[in-house]
Amino acid sequence: DQPLTLFAGMNVLESAELADEIASAFVEATSALGMPYVFKASFDKANRSSINSYRGPGLEKGLTMLADIKSRYGVPVLTDVHETWQAEAAAEVCDVIQLPAFLARQTDLVVAMAKTGAVINVKKPQFLAPHEMRHIIRKCEEAGNDKVLLCERGSCFGYNNLIVDMLGFGEMKAMNAPVIFDVTHSLQRPGGRADSADGRRQQVAELARAGVAIGLAGLFLETHPDPDHALCDGPCALPLAQLPAFLAQVKALDDLVKGFPTLDIA
Amino acid sequence: DQPLTLFAGMNVLESAELADEIASAFVEATSALGMPYVFKASFDKANRSSINSYRGPGLEKGLTMLADIKSRYGVPVLTDVHETWQAEAAAEVCDVIQLPAFLARQTDLVVAMAKTGAVINVKKPQFLAPHEMRHIIRKCEEAGNDKVLLCERGSCFGYNNLIVDMLGFGEMKAMNAPVIFDVTHSLQRPGGRADSADGRRQQVAELARAGVAIGLAGLFLETHPDPDHALCDGPCALPLAQLPAFLAQVKALDDLVKGFPTLDIA
Amino acid sequence: DQPLTLFAGMNVLESAELADEIASAFVEATSALGMPYVFKASFDKANRSSINSYRGPGLEKGLTMLADIKSRYGVPVLTDVHETWQAEAAAEVCDVIQLPAFLARQTDLVVAMAKTGAVINVKKPQFLAPHEMRHIIRKCEEAGNDKVLLCERGSCFGYNNLIVDMLGFGEMKAMNAPVIFDVTHSLQRPGGRADSADGRRQQVAELARAGVAIGLAGLFLETHPDPDHALCDGPCALPLAQLPAFLAQVKALDDLVKGFPTLDIA
Amino acid sequence: DQPLTLFAGMNVLESAELADEIASAFVEATSALGMPYVFKASFDKANRSSINSYRGPGLEKGLTMLADIKSRYGVPVLTDVHETWQAEAAAEVCDVIQLPAFLARQTDLVVAMAKTGAVINVKKPQFLAPHEMRHIIRKCEEAGNDKVLLCERGSCFGYNNLIVDMLGFGEMKAMNAPVIFDVTHSLQRPGGRADSADGRRQQVAELARAGVAIGLAGLFLETHPDPDHALCDGPCALPLAQLPAFLAQVKALDDLVKGFPTLDIA
């Protein structure tokens, strides 16, 4: 059992300055704790509720910002891709490329991403049972890539609500792929605001602790220095000022549970 | 209240001969009943569970088959598109282009489809509340297209099950867009077979009647002469031989309920 | 296929006068349509959200009111029981006694009710799959009573919402018990008001039509002359003034669908 | 933040010998860890799926067994009551009496239990939102009892499945009642076997850890020395031999998280 890796940063790239502020805070906090870290940011939010919502700097500018973070801080970087033609360019810069939940069943996108040879972070669709994730792993394998991460981000629970099935983590761990937990998107209330999702960031520590206590390969997290003015998903974001205190809890918990023996229950 | 329009045909284009057999059966059955009819078939199944599943003839060959059906039978045709670059070509042949449920939040695809000027059939995502469909209507309108159909196809209900919320039809009708009901996909049990969805085609008449009794603009339906050997979604398909008997029920029901006065309940 | 029976009246017995007003309206409307009718009212609402909510006249007074309705109008009557000791008294007056949804798994209550020999109307619990209703039928049979009605009233769908699974009717019909549809309770939004359930009575006709179009043994319905001032479940009640128009639709629909042949789909 | 209290023992009282074996194991394991402990067992399983399932020794014999355990080991005891007339007798022996989930809305039962003055453990119904638990607290208070525990045991998630909403713990903690987690019933798959519930006891440690990591007042747990031959709910039971290893994890986790500061997130 390896220690927990943190895949974290910001939702959408708002500016190079903000990306730098956030990366810097994460690098400092994670190195203090000896926690492996991957910087995450999106260059495009391709499925906002409203056509007028901020989408991001786009592929080219976004990858430049990510390359800057990567070289300045010496950390691996992650971004999500939405169309087949973006996969190769994204993988030239990014160590991990992410398959969005709504798109996780699109065969052409899966194959294009797999062929880059990058690590693929597959967000579990809100409409999919944990056991169905093996189909996506197999699609990647058949395209020649077995470096797949499985990422929980909540399941549909009635309308406008998500719920995390803690028993799903165990089902996915049995597929022999590292399982990570996107805690901030799991806090969403989809459609909860007039033209965007609402969220429950007040409960981020509780939910993260519940997941980490299972024993996970990684935690996925979005932050913002001023969540009320974030350009996307602020209602779910961890306030950046809370990062060290938050990570200290996560780290202590992970250290504890990774030392537990497995109970042998038939 | 206009009479019900039938959007129907087959899941994926298996061959020109099969498309012709099915179109011919629909044209005969719908003209006997005086029911407006649009032929439906897919040129590509872009999100099969398994990479090895049949996907279809592809865009070019598929559109040729659809154009043939259209000219031979004089009926409008409908197909679904999955990537932005397919929208224009599809709209040159098809009267209605369809936005898939998993992709219904992808802004670029919505906009590319809306700009063609074709009628857009929006499949309601399994993860979306009915009231959220107004965001997709608005995206289309802001791209200059107000010819939007809203299509129910079931909501996530726990894992591996769909359920149709009959109260959602009324919510969507209040958005002033024609509301149609994809009864065969609503019969799916997602992930119910080893590497594909299972279905409940035995209950197609019951479920179609429940929806049509609400008072709808259209019914969406997939059929196959031999569902057990269909290349996709056979477990949900109406056996083609049952089409006339099925449509007779639907037609009689629609005629009856369209004559009902609206109850005035505050 | 027998014509639809109406099990209907009021939620809780508010007064003898109101019971008479409602029974009179139902008797007039159903005899005009030739529709079999059973008067329904509760003597006690034993599970209100708040301890201060109105509960009803209690067993003794309530049964007197029901006996009056029965003798004055010559109609069978139905009430629900909540504790084992009430079953026998209720069955002395009532032709049908009803097992509440939350209590449908309580073995002692099921057995006490079954032993009366009365017809048992089993409300399907909001937490139970349709296929599990066979366990309750079997409990009744093992207590010597096979006169069981199965009554749909919606399934939990996330928090504070119910949804009716139209495919569940077919599953229950296959158990060879008459299946009826409690349309007004299915309109509830549990916990939707500060200290009681909210409802969607505006959609009562739509939802009733959807169910009746399946082909059912009966419809269950609560009404009130002034739903905004009803002492319980007003948000779901059909306004009494709309009863004739509502029943005309239900009757026409039932007549139509009961004449349909069964489609033979393997 | 008090240390976690364990409410645990067996599902149904099978025999005095088995109760003693289980109580003895718990007393030994909890005193080794300095963990407060309450023995739990049921005298009657009043809502089994099948009428032929084992129900227990009944009220009188069951209370005798519980009184024996209490005096022999000097531990408080807990049992569940199902009818109003049982409340007083149960409270004469038991320190905590439990309101079953399906019955948690039955006003008369709530009031009868509250009037005993015993601590009331309210199982959260599978069909209720966390915020609705305040209605049950208020019913108890209005009957003069504010010693209420709130107990999570999973929410309906589609048919035949339960899911634990980890965010619900925080909502309930805000009601200022101690919140406890029934981890073994949360593992149920209701209706998952031919005539009883199935379960996922292999995952008991994972699920318990997730809940305890939130920071709870107590953990509720059922065990059996031979779960495959337990007379009720064996598929969910922790094998008794695993108890010390299981509790060691729970204790370490609780100690850790109770020392965490609360993150101040607006």
mmCIF file of N, CA, C and O in Angstrom, chain B residues 2-8 25-39 74-76 208 212 216-221 243-255 258:
data_model
loop_
_atom_site.group_PDB
_atom_site.id
_atom_site.type_symbol
_atom_site.label_atom_id
_atom_site.label_comp_id
_atom_site.label_asym_id
_atom_site.label_seq_id
_atom_site.Cartn_x
_atom_site.Cartn_y
_atom_site.Cartn_z
ATOM 1 N N GLN B 2 -51.828 18.606 -31.692
ATOM 2 C CA GLN B 2 -51.584 17.852 -32.919
ATOM 3 C C GLN B 2 -51.558 16.356 -32.614
ATOM 4 O O GLN B 2 -51.225 15.955 -31.516
ATOM 5 N N PRO B 3 -51.871 15.520 -33.620
ATOM 6 C CA PRO B 3 -51.737 14.069 -33.398
ATOM 7 C C PRO B 3 -50.264 13.674 -33.235
ATOM 8 O O PRO B 3 -49.362 14.369 -33.694
ATOM 9 N N LEU B 4 -50.082 12.574 -32.586
ATOM 10 C CA LEU B 4 -48.748 12.051 -32.283
ATOM 11 C C LEU B 4 -47.926 11.767 -33.549
ATOM 12 O O LEU B 4 -48.407 11.130 -34.484
ATOM 13 N N THR B 5 -46.667 12.222 -33.537
ATOM 14 C CA THR B 5 -45.729 11.879 -34.608
ATOM 15 C C THR B 5 -44.873 10.701 -34.159
ATOM 16 O O THR B 5 -44.435 10.660 -33.006
ATOM 17 N N LEU B 6 -44.624 9.797 -35.083
ATOM 18 C CA LEU B 6 -43.787 8.640 -34.757
ATOM 19 C C LEU B 6 -42.372 8.855 -35.291
ATOM 20 O O LEU B 6 -42.179 9.090 -36.481
ATOM 21 N N PHE B 7 -41.378 8.812 -34.380
ATOM 22 C CA PHE B 7 -39.965 8.861 -34.759
ATOM 23 C C PHE B 7 -39.445 7.451 -34.530
ATOM 24 O O PHE B 7 -39.220 7.065 -33.374
ATOM 25 N N ALA B 8 -39.264 6.710 -35.582
ATOM 26 C CA ALA B 8 -39.022 5.287 -35.346
ATOM 27 C C ALA B 8 -38.296 4.637 -36.498
ATOM 28 O O ALA B 8 -38.247 5.152 -37.607
ATOM 29 N N ALA B 25 -42.029 -1.257 -43.656
ATOM 30 C CA ALA B 25 -43.060 -1.669 -42.694
ATOM 31 C C ALA B 25 -43.654 -0.466 -41.969
ATOM 32 O O ALA B 25 -44.869 -0.387 -41.746
ATOM 33 N N PHE B 26 -42.801 0.490 -41.604
ATOM 34 C CA PHE B 26 -43.304 1.678 -40.900
ATOM 35 C C PHE B 26 -44.169 2.553 -41.805
ATOM 36 O O PHE B 26 -45.197 3.085 -41.381
ATOM 37 N N VAL B 27 -43.698 2.736 -43.047
ATOM 38 C CA VAL B 27 -44.461 3.589 -43.962
ATOM 39 C C VAL B 27 -45.849 2.988 -44.184
ATOM 40 O O VAL B 27 -46.864 3.698 -44.144
ATOM 41 N N GLU B 28 -45.895 1.696 -44.351
ATOM 42 C CA GLU B 28 -47.193 1.053 -44.568
ATOM 43 C C GLU B 28 -48.085 1.183 -43.325
ATOM 44 O O GLU B 28 -49.248 1.575 -43.428
ATOM 45 N N ALA B 29 -47.505 0.893 -42.165
ATOM 46 C CA ALA B 29 -48.322 0.912 -40.942
ATOM 47 C C ALA B 29 -48.769 2.322 -40.577
ATOM 48 O O ALA B 29 -49.910 2.535 -40.152
ATOM 49 N N THR B 30 -47.886 3.308 -40.739
ATOM 50 C CA THR B 30 -48.271 4.671 -40.341
ATOM 51 C C THR B 30 -49.228 5.296 -41.352
ATOM 52 O O THR B 30 -50.110 6.058 -40.955
ATOM 53 N N SER B 31 -49.061 4.978 -42.652
ATOM 54 C CA SER B 31 -50.023 5.604 -43.579
ATOM 55 C C SER B 31 -51.408 4.997 -43.396
ATOM 56 O O SER B 31 -52.411 5.714 -43.498
ATOM 57 N N ALA B 32 -51.456 3.713 -43.084
ATOM 58 C CA ALA B 32 -52.766 3.105 -42.810
ATOM 59 C C ALA B 32 -53.477 3.820 -41.656
ATOM 60 O O ALA B 32 -54.711 3.909 -41.620
ATOM 61 N N LEU B 33 -52.697 4.346 -40.717
ATOM 62 C CA LEU B 33 -53.288 4.995 -39.536
ATOM 63 C C LEU B 33 -53.319 6.520 -39.650
ATOM 64 O O LEU B 33 -53.798 7.210 -38.735
ATOM 65 N N GLY B 34 -52.772 7.070 -40.737
ATOM 66 C CA GLY B 34 -52.718 8.532 -40.859
ATOM 67 C C GLY B 34 -51.817 9.168 -39.815
ATOM 68 O O GLY B 34 -52.106 10.243 -39.291
ATOM 69 N N MET B 35 -50.731 8.495 -39.498
ATOM 70 C CA MET B 35 -49.840 8.958 -38.428
ATOM 71 C C MET B 35 -48.571 9.550 -39.047
ATOM 72 O O MET B 35 -47.891 8.869 -39.819
ATOM 73 N N PRO B 36 -48.232 10.809 -38.739
ATOM 74 C CA PRO B 36 -46.990 11.387 -39.266
ATOM 75 C C PRO B 36 -45.792 10.547 -38.823
ATOM 76 O O PRO B 36 -45.742 10.078 -37.684
ATOM 77 N N TYR B 37 -44.820 10.398 -39.739
ATOM 78 C CA TYR B 37 -43.738 9.443 -39.484
ATOM 79 C C TYR B 37 -42.386 10.000 -39.899
ATOM 80 O O TYR B 37 -42.240 10.577 -40.978
ATOM 81 N N VAL B 38 -41.377 9.799 -39.060
ATOM 82 C CA VAL B 38 -39.983 10.149 -39.340
ATOM 83 C C VAL B 38 -39.146 8.884 -39.146
ATOM 84 O O VAL B 38 -39.195 8.265 -38.079
ATOM 85 N N PHE B 39 -38.364 8.511 -40.181
ATOM 86 C CA PHE B 39 -37.520 7.309 -40.076
ATOM 87 C C PHE B 39 -36.264 7.610 -39.259
ATOM 88 O O PHE B 39 -35.586 8.606 -39.482
ATOM 89 N N GLY B 74 -40.160 9.063 -49.354
ATOM 90 C CA GLY B 74 -40.707 10.410 -49.146
ATOM 91 C C GLY B 74 -40.986 10.751 -47.697
ATOM 92 O O GLY B 74 -41.932 11.477 -47.386
ATOM 93 N N VAL B 75 -40.170 10.182 -46.793
ATOM 94 C CA VAL B 75 -40.363 10.489 -45.369
ATOM 95 C C VAL B 75 -39.165 11.278 -44.839
ATOM 96 O O VAL B 75 -38.040 11.108 -45.331
ATOM 97 N N PRO B 76 -39.379 12.138 -43.854
ATOM 98 C CA PRO B 76 -38.230 12.783 -43.194
ATOM 99 C C PRO B 76 -37.396 11.729 -42.479
ATOM 100 O O PRO B 76 -37.925 10.668 -42.105
ATOM 101 N N ALA B 208 -45.280 2.296 -23.396
ATOM 102 C CA ALA B 208 -45.686 3.260 -24.421
ATOM 103 C C ALA B 208 -47.079 3.807 -24.119
ATOM 104 O O ALA B 208 -47.323 5.018 -24.216
ATOM 105 N N VAL B 212 -48.047 7.736 -23.688
ATOM 106 C CA VAL B 212 -48.956 8.349 -24.665
ATOM 107 C C VAL B 212 -50.229 8.850 -23.983
ATOM 108 O O VAL B 212 -50.811 9.867 -24.396
ATOM 109 N N LEU B 216 -48.720 13.396 -25.651
ATOM 110 C CA LEU B 216 -47.368 13.762 -26.078
ATOM 111 C C LEU B 216 -47.348 14.181 -27.539
ATOM 112 O O LEU B 216 -48.246 13.853 -28.322
ATOM 113 N N ALA B 217 -46.269 14.885 -27.908
ATOM 114 C CA ALA B 217 -46.104 15.285 -29.303
ATOM 115 C C ALA B 217 -45.627 14.123 -30.166
ATOM 116 O O ALA B 217 -45.936 14.077 -31.359
ATOM 117 N N GLY B 218 -44.874 13.218 -29.572
ATOM 118 C CA GLY B 218 -44.352 12.145 -30.404
ATOM 119 C C GLY B 218 -43.920 10.937 -29.604
ATOM 120 O O GLY B 218 -43.713 11.004 -28.386
ATOM 121 N N LEU B 219 -43.797 9.830 -30.292
ATOM 122 C CA LEU B 219 -43.287 8.595 -29.708
ATOM 123 C C LEU B 219 -42.068 8.178 -30.510
ATOM 124 O O LEU B 219 -42.059 8.263 -31.739
ATOM 125 N N PHE B 220 -41.032 7.739 -29.819
ATOM 126 C CA PHE B 220 -39.761 7.329 -30.426
ATOM 127 C C PHE B 220 -39.617 5.834 -30.155
ATOM 128 O O PHE B 220 -39.844 5.382 -29.022
ATOM 129 N N LEU B 221 -39.194 5.092 -31.158
ATOM 130 C CA LEU B 221 -39.323 3.637 -31.072
ATOM 131 C C LEU B 221 -38.287 2.968 -31.947
ATOM 132 O O LEU B 221 -38.077 3.374 -33.083
ATOM 133 N N LEU B 243 -45.537 -4.566 -35.090
ATOM 134 C CA LEU B 243 -45.698 -3.124 -35.285
ATOM 135 C C LEU B 243 -47.145 -2.700 -35.537
ATOM 136 O O LEU B 243 -47.633 -1.784 -34.859
ATOM 137 N N PRO B 244 -47.873 -3.316 -36.470
ATOM 138 C CA PRO B 244 -49.238 -2.823 -36.713
ATOM 139 C C PRO B 244 -50.130 -2.907 -35.467
ATOM 140 O O PRO B 244 -50.843 -1.944 -35.153
ATOM 141 N N ALA B 245 -50.035 -4.005 -34.732
ATOM 142 C CA ALA B 245 -50.873 -4.140 -33.539
ATOM 143 C C ALA B 245 -50.470 -3.118 -32.469
ATOM 144 O O ALA B 245 -51.333 -2.522 -31.807
ATOM 145 N N PHE B 246 -49.167 -2.904 -32.352
ATOM 146 C CA PHE B 246 -48.678 -1.918 -31.382
ATOM 147 C C PHE B 246 -49.154 -0.510 -31.745
ATOM 148 O O PHE B 246 -49.670 0.231 -30.905
ATOM 149 N N LEU B 247 -48.988 -0.154 -33.004
ATOM 150 C CA LEU B 247 -49.344 1.208 -33.408
ATOM 151 C C LEU B 247 -50.842 1.460 -33.319
ATOM 152 O O LEU B 247 -51.278 2.589 -33.034
ATOM 153 N N ALA B 248 -51.622 0.423 -33.559
ATOM 154 C CA ALA B 248 -53.073 0.597 -33.451
ATOM 155 C C ALA B 248 -53.454 1.015 -32.037
ATOM 156 O O ALA B 248 -54.309 1.891 -31.837
ATOM 157 N N GLN B 249 -52.807 0.418 -31.055
ATOM 158 C CA GLN B 249 -53.090 0.797 -29.661
ATOM 159 C C GLN B 249 -52.659 2.238 -29.390
ATOM 160 O O GLN B 249 -53.387 3.031 -28.785
ATOM 161 N N VAL B 250 -51.457 2.555 -29.842
ATOM 162 C CA VAL B 250 -50.918 3.896 -29.608
ATOM 163 C C VAL B 250 -51.816 4.948 -30.250
ATOM 164 O O VAL B 250 -52.137 5.985 -29.643
ATOM 165 N N LYS B 251 -52.233 4.669 -31.474
ATOM 166 C CA LYS B 251 -53.051 5.629 -32.223
ATOM 167 C C LYS B 251 -54.406 5.837 -31.535
ATOM 168 O O LYS B 251 -54.873 6.982 -31.366
ATOM 169 N N ALA B 252 -55.040 4.751 -31.138
ATOM 170 C CA ALA B 252 -56.354 4.863 -30.501
ATOM 171 C C ALA B 252 -56.247 5.641 -29.187
ATOM 172 O O ALA B 252 -57.095 6.490 -28.876
ATOM 173 N N LEU B 253 -55.195 5.381 -28.467
ATOM 174 C CA LEU B 253 -54.979 6.057 -27.191
ATOM 175 C C LEU B 253 -54.722 7.547 -27.407
ATOM 176 O O LEU B 253 -55.285 8.407 -26.707
ATOM 177 N N ASP B 254 -53.862 7.854 -28.365
ATOM 178 C CA ASP B 254 -53.558 9.259 -28.635
ATOM 179 C C ASP B 254 -54.808 10.013 -29.074
ATOM 180 O O ASP B 254 -55.063 11.135 -28.612
ATOM 181 N N ASP B 255 -55.576 9.407 -29.956
ATOM 182 C CA ASP B 255 -56.815 10.061 -30.401
ATOM 183 C C ASP B 255 -57.718 10.353 -29.207
ATOM 184 O O ASP B 255 -58.300 11.432 -29.109
ATOM 185 N N LYS B 258 -56.078 13.152 -26.728
ATOM 186 C CA LYS B 258 -55.975 14.492 -27.324
ATOM 187 C C LYS B 258 -57.340 15.188 -27.347
ATOM 188 O O LYS B 258 -57.416 16.414 -27.468
#
